[in-house]
Coordinates of C-alpha atoms in Angstrom, one line a residue:
T518 CA 48.8 11.2 22.0
L519 CA 48.3 14.7 20.5
I520 CA 50.7 16.2 23.0
K521 CA 53.4 13.6 22.0
M522 CA 52.9 14.5 18.3
M523 CA 53.8 18.2 18.9
S524 CA 57.1 19.3 17.4
P525 CA 60.0 20.5 19.6
Q526 CA 59.4 24.0 18.2
G527 CA 55.8 23.7 19.2
H528 CA 56.8 22.7 22.7
K529 CA 58.8 25.9 23.2
T530 CA 56.1 28.1 21.8
H531 CA 53.3 26.7 23.8
L532 CA 54.8 25.7 27.1
E533 CA 52.6 28.0 29.2
D534 CA 49.5 26.9 27.2
L535 CA 50.3 23.3 28.0
M536 CA 49.9 24.0 31.7
S537 CA 46.1 24.4 31.2
F538 CA 46.0 20.7 30.1
I539 CA 47.5 19.4 33.3
D540 CA 44.9 17.6 35.4
P541 CA 45.7 15.9 38.7
E542 CA 42.9 13.4 37.9
K543 CA 44.6 12.5 34.6
P544 CA 48.2 11.4 35.5
E545 CA 49.0 10.2 31.9
V546 CA 48.4 13.7 30.5
T547 CA 50.2 15.3 33.3
I548 CA 53.2 13.0 32.9
A549 CA 53.3 13.7 29.1
I550 CA 53.4 17.5 29.7
L551 CA 56.0 17.3 32.5
K552 CA 58.1 15.1 30.3
I553 CA 58.1 17.9 27.7
F554 CA 59.1 20.4 30.3
S555 CA 61.9 18.2 31.5
Q556 CA 63.3 18.2 28.0
Q557 CA 63.5 22.0 27.9
S558 CA 66.3 24.2 29.2
A559 CA 65.8 25.7 32.7
P560 CA 65.2 29.3 31.3
S561 CA 62.5 28.0 29.0
I562 CA 60.3 26.9 31.9
K563 CA 61.2 29.7 34.2
G564 CA 58.0 31.3 35.4
I565 CA 56.0 28.1 35.2
D566 CA 55.1 26.9 38.7
I567 CA 55.7 23.2 38.8
T568 CA 56.4 22.9 42.6
P569 CA 52.8 21.8 43.5
Y570 CA 53.3 18.6 41.6
I571 CA 56.2 17.4 43.8
K572 CA 53.4 16.4 46.3
N573 CA 51.2 14.7 43.7
P574 CA 50.1 11.3 44.8
H575 CA 51.3 9.7 41.5
P576 CA 55.0 8.7 41.9
V577 CA 55.9 9.3 38.3
V578 CA 54.3 12.7 38.3
R579 CA 56.4 13.6 41.3
G580 CA 59.5 12.2 39.6
F581 CA 59.1 14.3 36.4
A582 CA 58.2 17.4 38.4
T583 CA 61.3 17.1 40.5
A584 CA 63.4 16.5 37.3
C585 CA 62.0 19.8 35.9
L586 CA 63.1 21.7 38.9
F587 CA 66.4 20.0 39.6
P588 CA 68.6 21.8 37.0
E589 CA 67.7 25.3 38.3
N590 CA 68.1 24.3 42.0
P591 CA 70.1 21.1 42.5
E592 CA 71.0 22.0 46.1
Q593 CA 67.3 21.9 47.1
Y594 CA 66.1 19.0 44.9
G595 CA 69.2 16.8 44.9
P596 CA 68.7 15.7 48.5
L597 CA 65.0 15.0 47.8
I598 CA 65.9 12.7 45.0
D599 CA 68.5 11.0 47.2
K600 CA 65.9 10.6 50.0
W601 CA 63.3 9.1 47.6
I602 CA 65.7 6.7 45.8
G603 CA 66.9 5.3 49.2
S604 CA 63.4 5.0 50.6
E605 CA 61.8 1.7 51.6
D606 CA 58.5 2.9 50.2
I607 CA 58.3 1.6 46.6
K608 CA 56.3 4.7 45.4
D609 CA 58.9 7.1 46.8
R610 CA 61.6 5.0 45.3
Q611 CA 59.9 5.1 42.0
S612 CA 59.8 8.9 42.1
G613 CA 63.5 9.0 42.9
I614 CA 64.3 6.6 40.1
V615 CA 62.4 8.7 37.5
S616 CA 64.0 12.0 38.6
A617 CA 67.5 10.5 38.9
G618 CA 67.2 9.2 35.3
L619 CA 66.4 12.7 34.1
S620 CA 68.9 14.5 36.3
G621 CA 71.9 13.9 34.0
K622 CA 74.0 12.8 37.0
R623 CA 75.8 9.6 36.1
E624 CA 76.6 9.1 39.7
Y625 CA 73.1 7.6 40.1
I626 CA 74.0 4.6 37.8
D627 CA 75.5 2.4 40.5
T628 CA 72.6 3.1 42.8
L629 CA 70.1 2.2 40.1
L630 CA 72.0 -1.1 39.3
K631 CA 71.9 -2.1 43.0
I632 CA 68.2 -1.5 43.1
L633 CA 67.7 -3.5 39.9
A634 CA 69.4 -6.5 41.6
M635 CA 66.9 -6.5 44.5
H636 CA 63.9 -8.8 44.8
D637 CA 60.2 -8.0 44.5
I638 CA 60.7 -4.8 42.4
D639 CA 58.8 -5.8 39.3
P640 CA 56.6 -2.7 39.2
I641 CA 59.6 -0.3 39.1
I642 CA 61.9 -2.3 36.8
P643 CA 60.7 -0.4 33.7
D644 CA 61.5 2.9 35.4
I645 CA 65.0 1.7 36.4
I646 CA 65.7 0.5 32.8
R647 CA 64.5 3.8 31.4
A648 CA 66.6 5.8 33.9
L649 CA 69.8 3.8 33.1
S650 CA 69.1 4.4 29.4
R651 CA 68.7 8.1 29.9
L652 CA 71.9 8.3 31.9
R653 CA 73.7 6.3 29.1
A654 CA 74.9 3.5 31.4
R655 CA 77.8 1.6 29.9
E656 CA 77.2 -2.0 28.7
L657 CA 73.5 -1.5 29.2
N658 CA 72.7 -4.3 26.7
A659 CA 74.3 -6.9 29.0
V660 CA 72.2 -5.6 31.9
I661 CA 68.8 -5.7 30.1
Y662 CA 69.1 -8.8 27.9
S663 CA 67.4 -11.0 30.5
Y664 CA 64.5 -8.5 30.8
L665 CA 63.6 -9.0 27.1
S666 CA 62.0 -12.3 28.1
H667 CA 60.4 -11.0 31.3
D668 CA 56.8 -12.1 32.1
Y669 CA 55.5 -8.5 32.3
K670 CA 54.8 -6.6 29.0
N671 CA 55.9 -3.3 30.5
V672 CA 59.3 -4.6 31.5
K673 CA 59.9 -6.2 28.1
M674 CA 58.8 -2.9 26.4
A675 CA 61.2 -0.8 28.5
A676 CA 64.1 -3.3 27.8
L677 CA 63.4 -3.3 24.1
D678 CA 63.3 0.5 24.1
A679 CA 66.6 0.7 25.8
L680 CA 68.2 -2.0 23.7
E681 CA 71.0 -0.7 21.4
I682 CA 71.2 -2.9 18.3
N683 CA 74.9 -2.7 17.6
D684 CA 76.0 -6.3 16.7
D685 CA 74.6 -9.6 15.5
F686 CA 73.8 -10.8 19.1
S687 CA 71.6 -7.7 19.9
L688 CA 70.0 -7.9 16.5
K689 CA 69.0 -11.6 17.2
K690 CA 67.6 -10.6 20.5
A691 CA 65.3 -8.0 18.8
I692 CA 64.3 -10.5 16.2
L693 CA 63.1 -12.9 18.8
L694 CA 60.7 -10.2 20.1
I695 CA 58.9 -10.1 16.7
A696 CA 57.4 -13.4 18.0
D697 CA 55.9 -11.8 21.1
K698 CA 52.1 -12.2 21.4
S699 CA 51.8 -8.5 22.3
G700 CA 51.0 -6.6 19.1
T701 CA 52.7 -3.5 20.6
I702 CA 56.0 -5.3 21.3
H703 CA 55.8 -7.2 17.9
E704 CA 55.5 -3.9 16.0
F705 CA 58.1 -2.0 18.1
A706 CA 60.6 -4.8 17.6
K707 CA 60.2 -4.5 13.8
Q708 CA 60.5 -0.7 14.1
K709 CA 63.7 -1.0 16.2
I710 CA 65.3 -3.3 13.6
R711 CA 64.2 -1.1 10.7
E712 CA 65.5 2.1 12.2
S713 CA 68.7 0.7 13.6
E714 CA 72.0 2.0 12.2
Y715 CA 73.4 -1.5 12.6
C716 CA 72.2 -3.9 9.9
N717 CA 72.9 -7.5 8.9
N718 CA 70.3 -8.6 6.4
S719 CA 71.8 -12.1 6.2
I720 CA 70.8 -12.6 9.9
L721 CA 67.3 -11.5 9.1
V722 CA 67.0 -13.9 6.2
E723 CA 68.5 -16.8 8.2
S724 CA 66.0 -16.1 11.1
L725 CA 63.2 -17.1 8.8
S726 CA 64.1 -20.7 9.8
L727 CA 63.0 -19.9 13.4
P728 CA 59.8 -21.7 14.5
G729 CA 56.6 -19.8 14.7
T730 CA 54.3 -18.2 12.1
R731 CA 54.2 -14.8 13.8
I732 CA 58.0 -14.3 13.7
R733 CA 58.2 -15.4 10.1
R734 CA 55.4 -13.1 9.0
G735 CA 57.0 -10.2 10.8
L736 CA 60.4 -10.9 9.2
F737 CA 58.9 -11.1 5.7
E738 CA 57.3 -7.7 6.3
L739 CA 60.6 -6.3 7.3
L740 CA 62.6 -7.9 4.5
E741 CA 60.2 -6.4 1.9
T742 CA 61.3 -2.9 3.1
L743 CA 65.0 -3.6 3.0
D744 CA 67.6 -3.9 0.3
I745 CA 68.6 -7.6 0.5
K746 CA 71.7 -8.7 -1.3
E747 CA 71.3 -11.4 -4.0
L748 CA 74.1 -13.4 -2.4
D749 CA 72.3 -13.5 0.9
I750 CA 69.2 -14.8 -0.8
F751 CA 71.1 -17.4 -2.8
M752 CA 72.9 -18.7 0.3
F753 CA 69.6 -18.8 2.3
A754 CA 67.9 -20.7 -0.5
K755 CA 70.7 -23.2 -0.8
K756 CA 71.0 -23.8 2.9
N757 CA 67.2 -24.4 3.2
M758 CA 67.1 -26.8 0.3
D759 CA 69.7 -28.8 2.1
K760 CA 67.4 -28.7 5.1
C761 CA 64.5 -29.9 3.0
Y762 CA 66.5 -33.0 1.8
A763 CA 67.7 -33.6 5.4
Y764 CA 64.1 -33.7 6.7
L765 CA 63.1 -36.1 3.9
A766 CA 66.1 -38.3 4.6
M767 CA 65.2 -38.4 8.3
S768 CA 61.6 -39.3 7.5
Q769 CA 62.7 -42.2 5.3
N770 CA 65.0 -43.4 8.0
L771 CA 62.2 -43.5 10.5
E772 CA 60.0 -45.4 8.0
K773 CA 62.3 -48.4 8.8
R774 CA 61.5 -48.3 12.5
P775 CA 58.6 -50.2 14.1
K776 CA 55.2 -48.8 13.2
G777 CA 53.4 -46.7 15.8
K778 CA 51.4 -43.5 16.1
M779 CA 54.3 -41.5 17.4
R780 CA 56.6 -42.6 14.7
D781 CA 53.9 -41.7 12.1
L782 CA 53.4 -38.3 13.7
A783 CA 57.2 -37.6 13.6
I784 CA 57.3 -38.6 9.9
E785 CA 54.4 -36.3 9.2
H786 CA 56.1 -33.5 11.0
M787 CA 59.3 -33.9 9.0
I788 CA 57.5 -33.9 5.7
Q789 CA 55.7 -30.7 6.8
Q790 CA 58.9 -29.1 8.0
K791 CA 60.3 -29.7 4.5
E792 CA 57.2 -28.0 3.0
L793 CA 57.6 -25.1 5.3
A794 CA 61.3 -24.6 4.5
L795 CA 60.4 -24.8 0.8
E796 CA 57.7 -22.2 1.2
N797 CA 60.2 -19.9 3.0
I798 CA 62.7 -20.3 0.1
I799 CA 60.1 -19.2 -2.5
R800 CA 58.8 -16.3 -0.4
V801 CA 62.4 -15.0 0.1
L802 CA 63.1 -15.3 -3.7
A803 CA 59.9 -13.3 -4.3
I804 CA 61.4 -10.4 -2.3
R805 CA 63.9 -9.7 -5.1
D806 CA 61.3 -10.2 -7.9
K807 CA 59.7 -6.9 -8.7
T808 CA 57.5 -8.4 -11.4
G809 CA 55.3 -10.3 -9.0
R810 CA 55.7 -13.6 -11.0
M811 CA 57.5 -15.3 -8.1
K812 CA 54.5 -14.6 -5.8
T813 CA 52.3 -16.1 -8.5
A814 CA 54.5 -19.2 -8.6
W815 CA 54.5 -19.4 -4.8
R816 CA 50.7 -19.6 -4.7
G817 CA 50.7 -22.3 -7.5
I818 CA 53.4 -24.5 -6.1
F819 CA 51.4 -25.3 -3.0
S820 CA 48.1 -25.5 -4.7
P821 CA 46.2 -28.9 -4.6
D822 CA 45.3 -28.3 -8.3
S823 CA 47.9 -30.2 -10.4
R824 CA 47.4 -27.9 -13.4
Q825 CA 48.2 -24.8 -11.3
K826 CA 51.2 -26.6 -9.8
A827 CA 52.5 -27.5 -13.3
N828 CA 52.1 -23.9 -14.5
A829 CA 53.9 -22.6 -11.4
I830 CA 56.9 -25.0 -12.0
E831 CA 57.0 -23.7 -15.6
L832 CA 57.0 -20.1 -14.4
L833 CA 59.8 -20.9 -11.9
S834 CA 61.9 -22.3 -14.8
D835 CA 61.7 -19.0 -16.5
I836 CA 62.6 -16.8 -13.5
M837 CA 64.8 -18.8 -11.1
D838 CA 68.6 -19.2 -11.1
R839 CA 69.2 -22.5 -12.9
R840 CA 71.4 -24.0 -10.2
L841 CA 68.8 -23.4 -7.5
L842 CA 66.0 -24.6 -9.8
N843 CA 67.7 -27.9 -10.5
I844 CA 68.1 -28.6 -6.7
M845 CA 64.5 -27.6 -6.0
L846 CA 62.7 -29.5 -8.8
P847 CA 62.9 -33.0 -7.1
L848 CA 61.4 -31.4 -3.9
I849 CA 58.3 -30.1 -5.7
E850 CA 57.9 -32.6 -8.6
S851 CA 58.5 -36.0 -7.0
P852 CA 55.4 -37.9 -6.0
T853 CA 56.9 -39.4 -2.9
P854 CA 59.7 -38.5 -0.4
A855 CA 61.6 -41.6 -1.5
M856 CA 61.5 -40.5 -5.2
A857 CA 62.5 -37.0 -4.2
L858 CA 65.7 -38.4 -2.5
I859 CA 66.6 -40.6 -5.5
E860 CA 66.2 -37.6 -7.9
G861 CA 67.8 -35.2 -5.4
E862 CA 71.0 -37.3 -5.2
K863 CA 71.8 -36.2 -8.7
V864 CA 71.9 -32.5 -7.8
A865 CA 72.3 -32.3 -4.0
R866 CA 74.2 -33.9 -1.1
I867 CA 71.8 -36.1 0.8
P868 CA 72.7 -36.9 4.4
R869 CA 73.1 -40.5 5.4
F870 CA 71.8 -41.8 8.8
D871 CA 72.5 -45.0 10.7
P872 CA 69.9 -47.8 10.3
E873 CA 69.0 -47.7 14.1
G874 CA 67.9 -44.0 13.8
K875 CA 70.2 -42.7 16.5
Q876 CA 71.6 -40.0 14.3
V877 CA 68.1 -38.9 13.3
I878 CA 67.2 -38.6 17.0
A879 CA 70.4 -36.6 17.7
K880 CA 69.6 -34.2 14.9
L881 CA 66.1 -33.7 16.2
L882 CA 67.3 -33.1 19.7
S883 CA 69.9 -30.6 18.5
S884 CA 67.3 -28.6 16.5
E885 CA 66.4 -24.9 17.2
D886 CA 62.8 -25.8 16.6
W887 CA 61.2 -27.0 19.9
V888 CA 58.7 -29.2 18.1
D889 CA 61.6 -31.1 16.5
V890 CA 63.0 -31.6 20.0
V891 CA 59.7 -32.8 21.4
M892 CA 59.3 -35.3 18.5
G893 CA 62.8 -36.7 19.2
L894 CA 62.1 -37.0 23.0
S895 CA 58.7 -38.6 22.3
L896 CA 60.4 -41.3 20.2
T897 CA 63.0 -41.9 22.8
R898 CA 60.4 -42.6 25.5
D899 CA 59.5 -45.8 23.6
D900 CA 63.2 -46.7 22.9
P901 CA 65.7 -45.1 25.4
S902 CA 68.6 -46.8 23.6
L903 CA 68.2 -44.2 20.8
I904 CA 69.9 -41.5 23.0
E905 CA 72.3 -43.7 25.2
G906 CA 75.7 -42.1 25.4
N907 CA 75.2 -39.0 23.3
G908 CA 74.8 -36.6 26.3
L909 CA 72.1 -34.6 24.6
L910 CA 69.5 -35.3 27.3
K911 CA 71.8 -33.7 29.8
K912 CA 72.1 -30.6 27.7
L913 CA 68.4 -30.3 27.3
E914 CA 67.9 -30.2 31.1
N915 CA 69.2 -26.7 30.8
S916 CA 66.9 -25.6 28.0
I917 CA 65.1 -22.3 28.4
N918 CA 62.1 -23.7 26.7
I919 CA 59.5 -24.9 29.2
N920 CA 57.9 -27.4 26.8
I921 CA 61.3 -29.1 26.3
L922 CA 62.0 -29.2 30.0
K923 CA 58.7 -30.9 30.7
E924 CA 59.4 -33.6 28.1
V925 CA 62.9 -34.2 29.4
Q926 CA 61.4 -34.8 32.8
M927 CA 59.0 -37.3 31.3
V928 CA 61.9 -39.3 29.7
L929 CA 63.9 -39.2 32.9
M930 CA 61.0 -40.2 35.1
K931 CA 60.2 -43.2 32.8
D932 CA 63.8 -44.3 33.2
N933 CA 63.7 -43.6 37.0
K934 CA 66.4 -40.9 36.5
G935 CA 64.6 -37.9 37.7
S936 CA 66.6 -34.7 37.4
K937 CA 68.9 -33.9 40.4
N938 CA 68.3 -30.2 39.8
P939 CA 65.7 -29.0 42.4
Q940 CA 64.9 -26.0 40.1
R941 CA 63.6 -28.2 37.3
I942 CA 59.9 -28.4 36.6
K943 CA 58.0 -31.4 37.9
S944 CA 56.9 -33.9 35.3
T945 CA 53.3 -34.1 34.2
K946 CA 51.6 -37.4 33.9
I947 CA 51.0 -37.3 30.2
S948 CA 53.7 -36.2 27.7
L949 CA 53.3 -33.5 25.1
G950 CA 53.7 -36.1 22.4
E951 CA 50.7 -38.1 23.8
K952 CA 48.7 -34.9 24.1
I953 CA 49.3 -34.2 20.4
L954 CA 48.1 -37.6 19.5
L955 CA 45.0 -37.2 21.6
L956 CA 44.2 -33.8 20.0
K957 CA 44.7 -35.3 16.6
D958 CA 41.7 -37.6 17.3
I959 CA 39.4 -34.6 17.8
E960 CA 37.6 -33.8 14.6
I961 CA 38.1 -30.0 14.7
F962 CA 41.9 -30.6 15.2
S963 CA 42.4 -33.7 13.0
D964 CA 43.7 -31.8 9.9
L965 CA 46.2 -29.6 11.8
S966 CA 49.9 -30.1 11.3
P967 CA 52.0 -31.6 14.2
S968 CA 53.5 -28.1 14.8
E969 CA 50.1 -26.6 15.2
L970 CA 48.9 -29.5 17.4
A971 CA 52.0 -29.1 19.5
A972 CA 51.2 -25.4 20.0
I973 CA 47.7 -26.3 21.2
A974 CA 48.9 -29.2 23.3
A975 CA 51.4 -26.9 25.1
V976 CA 48.6 -24.8 26.6
T977 CA 46.3 -27.7 27.6
K978 CA 45.9 -28.9 31.2
E979 CA 44.9 -32.1 32.9
L980 CA 42.0 -32.4 35.3
N981 CA 40.7 -35.4 37.4
Y982 CA 37.0 -35.7 38.3
P983 CA 35.5 -38.4 40.6
E984 CA 32.4 -40.5 39.6
G985 CA 29.1 -38.5 39.7
R986 CA 30.7 -35.1 39.4
T987 CA 29.1 -32.5 37.0
V988 CA 31.7 -31.4 34.5
I989 CA 29.7 -28.8 32.7
K990 CA 26.2 -27.5 33.5
Q991 CA 23.4 -26.8 31.1
N992 CA 22.9 -23.1 30.4
D993 CA 26.2 -22.1 31.9
V994 CA 28.4 -20.1 29.6
G995 CA 31.2 -22.3 28.4
E996 CA 34.8 -21.5 27.5
T997 CA 36.5 -24.9 27.7
V998 CA 36.7 -28.0 25.5
F999 CA 37.3 -31.4 27.2
L1000 CA 39.0 -34.5 25.9
V1001 CA 38.4 -37.7 27.8
I1002 CA 41.8 -39.3 28.6
N1003 CA 40.3 -42.0 30.9
G1004 CA 36.8 -42.7 32.2
E1005 CA 33.3 -42.0 30.9
V1006 CA 30.7 -39.2 31.0
E1007 CA 27.1 -39.0 30.1
V1008 CA 25.4 -36.1 28.3
I1009 CA 22.2 -35.1 30.0
K1010 CA 19.3 -32.8 28.9
E1011 CA 17.6 -31.1 31.8
L1012 CA 13.9 -30.9 30.9
M1013 CA 11.4 -28.2 31.9
D1014 CA 9.6 -30.5 34.4
G1015 CA 12.9 -31.0 36.3
T1016 CA 13.6 -34.5 35.0
E1017 CA 16.7 -35.5 33.1
M1018 CA 17.1 -37.3 29.8
V1019 CA 20.4 -39.1 29.0
L1020 CA 21.3 -38.2 25.4
D1021 CA 24.6 -39.9 25.0
S1022 CA 27.7 -41.2 26.6
I1023 CA 31.3 -40.1 25.8
Q1024 CA 34.2 -42.4 26.5
K1025 CA 38.0 -42.4 26.3
G1026 CA 39.3 -40.6 23.2
D1027 CA 36.1 -38.6 22.6
S1028 CA 35.6 -34.9 23.3
F1029 CA 32.9 -32.4 24.2
G1030 CA 32.4 -28.7 24.4
E1031 CA 34.3 -27.8 21.2
M1032 CA 32.0 -24.9 20.3
A1033 CA 33.1 -23.1 23.4
L1034 CA 36.4 -22.3 21.6
I1035 CA 34.6 -20.0 19.1
E1036 CA 31.5 -18.7 20.8
N1037 CA 30.3 -17.6 24.3
E1038 CA 26.9 -19.3 24.2
P1039 CA 25.3 -21.2 27.1
R1040 CA 26.0 -25.0 27.2
S1041 CA 23.2 -27.0 25.6
A1042 CA 23.4 -29.9 28.0
T1043 CA 24.9 -31.1 31.3
V1044 CA 27.8 -33.5 31.3
R1045 CA 28.4 -35.7 34.3
T1046 CA 31.0 -38.4 35.0
T1047 CA 29.8 -42.0 35.3
K1048 CA 33.3 -43.2 36.3
D1049 CA 36.4 -41.6 37.8
S1050 CA 37.6 -39.6 34.8
R1051 CA 40.6 -37.7 33.6
F1052 CA 40.4 -34.9 31.0
L1053 CA 42.7 -32.8 28.9
I1054 CA 41.2 -29.3 28.8
L1055 CA 41.8 -26.3 26.5
H1056 CA 40.5 -22.9 27.5
Q1057 CA 39.2 -20.4 25.0
Q1058 CA 41.7 -17.6 25.9
E1059 CA 44.8 -19.9 25.5
F1060 CA 43.3 -21.2 22.2
K1061 CA 42.8 -17.6 20.9
E1062 CA 46.4 -16.7 21.7
T1063 CA 47.7 -19.9 20.0
A1064 CA 45.5 -19.2 16.9
M1065 CA 47.1 -15.7 16.7
E1066 CA 50.5 -17.4 16.4
Y1067 CA 49.2 -20.0 14.0
P1068 CA 46.3 -18.5 11.9
R1069 CA 45.8 -21.7 10.0
I1070 CA 44.4 -23.3 13.1
A1071 CA 41.3 -21.0 13.1
L1072 CA 40.9 -21.5 9.3
K1073 CA 41.0 -25.3 9.6
I1074 CA 38.4 -25.3 12.4
C1075 CA 36.1 -23.0 10.3
M1076 CA 36.5 -25.5 7.5
V1077 CA 35.4 -28.4 9.8
L1078 CA 32.5 -26.5 11.2
S1079 CA 31.4 -25.5 7.7
S1080 CA 31.5 -29.1 6.6
R1081 CA 29.3 -30.0 9.6
I1082 CA 26.8 -27.4 8.6
R1083 CA 26.7 -28.6 5.0
H1084 CA 26.3 -32.2 6.2
L1085 CA 23.3 -31.2 8.4
H1086 CA 21.8 -29.2 5.6
T1087 CA 22.0 -32.2 3.3
R1088 CA 20.3 -34.4 6.0
I1089 CA 17.5 -31.9 6.3
Q1090 CA 17.0 -31.8 2.6
N1091 CA 16.9 -35.6 2.3
R1092 CA 14.1 -35.9 4.9

């Protein structure tokens, strides 16, 4: 890190001194120093003996060493690069790719592109992308776009580094990486956007509508450092208020449909989507407000305290554009969605939907938010007529979102219309919508929003256990929570004398092992099946990653556990 922080002038002055830091046992340090050497002119490093490092066992060290020597003696080292880059040995090929990228010879571009098209080259993809970038390959963005969503972090990082943000499309690609679970990629994506010469702040503002807490948080951090035009903010606010009314209108349309848990869940989701859009509006308006009053209003508007909310509305009336305020007031003052729509008709255009709900389903299935789509698909499983003839299901079969693909398969399998595409993912036995409903019945998840529940449901798995099988063992360290879908288990305390005491039985709809999500303590009891049983399971690691994306999940669980402790404390005091 210290070597990377040196100035270019410092590089030139201390080139020979840097040689003393090269250590064959520390390839990262050696690579950093050789990288500095490769950036200097040939006369600058003349007299420094780099030749021994051509035989270094680390392929990247070899590549940088050869790149340092190539400008002074291309006749000798050019054939070596050619030999390596054409080798079947992946390490030799990696050395060749690194040195080719630093050679300045654009003739290598076609060779590098051919290698990139090969199979089973994941370990060297980052080197190829970096080499193409160093050689200034034309239309490189088109080549690397697919690698921005690669499974490997190193590949994504190399692609992001090589990405040239030069139009709206490339800007949107960089914006999506703000949602990446890797903190390094998250921060680098923001840095790339911030430092890019190309800028379209309206795209950044519009992207606040993308699903996911992490991406919105990153965008707000970015927007606070940029000069956003007032017109962009006004248009965003107006567009999202229209979205708020649309979600309310859809929720009221679904109220007319037959009652059911999934219908109620979808209605709850739409109300909360309206709240989220409203929160985004106020947060964006706060960016232009240098007094801090808008942030104060933002906190008050969503407060459960009616007095704080009233004060916040009064504050908004003093600082907001009157046109926007008039449209917003029904959304924040009306006691029910129905009343908000009645009052909203006076100041906004409220969308109308057919009584059967087909247009609502079509709008959900066309949404950019994957949870909207899942809600729409879950509703159609109970009533396939809602999507007959609109062709949306066919389009969703080509979705790049794995959760949507699974739900589409569930709908098709129920209708005995399994996808004809052999590449499509096999259907699971329980839909994501059903998983959300099951999770909602677990106490620690009961207060979460449908979007938060969907994020958790997406990382759960199903397991089957025969009768008499031990599911968890007393004193084993646990890291999984179990929800009983079907069957029954008994909770057993293993006593010191070797006997067992049955403490409880857990049946369909109940759960056990919740504490494993937040601590790595030994299990306090054994759990064994008394019937053939089926479970929905959630591992601690997947839960932690989801909680990073939706921090409110961890907060809500802490509130539930705190309530449990208070309840136990009260019981002890009353004894």
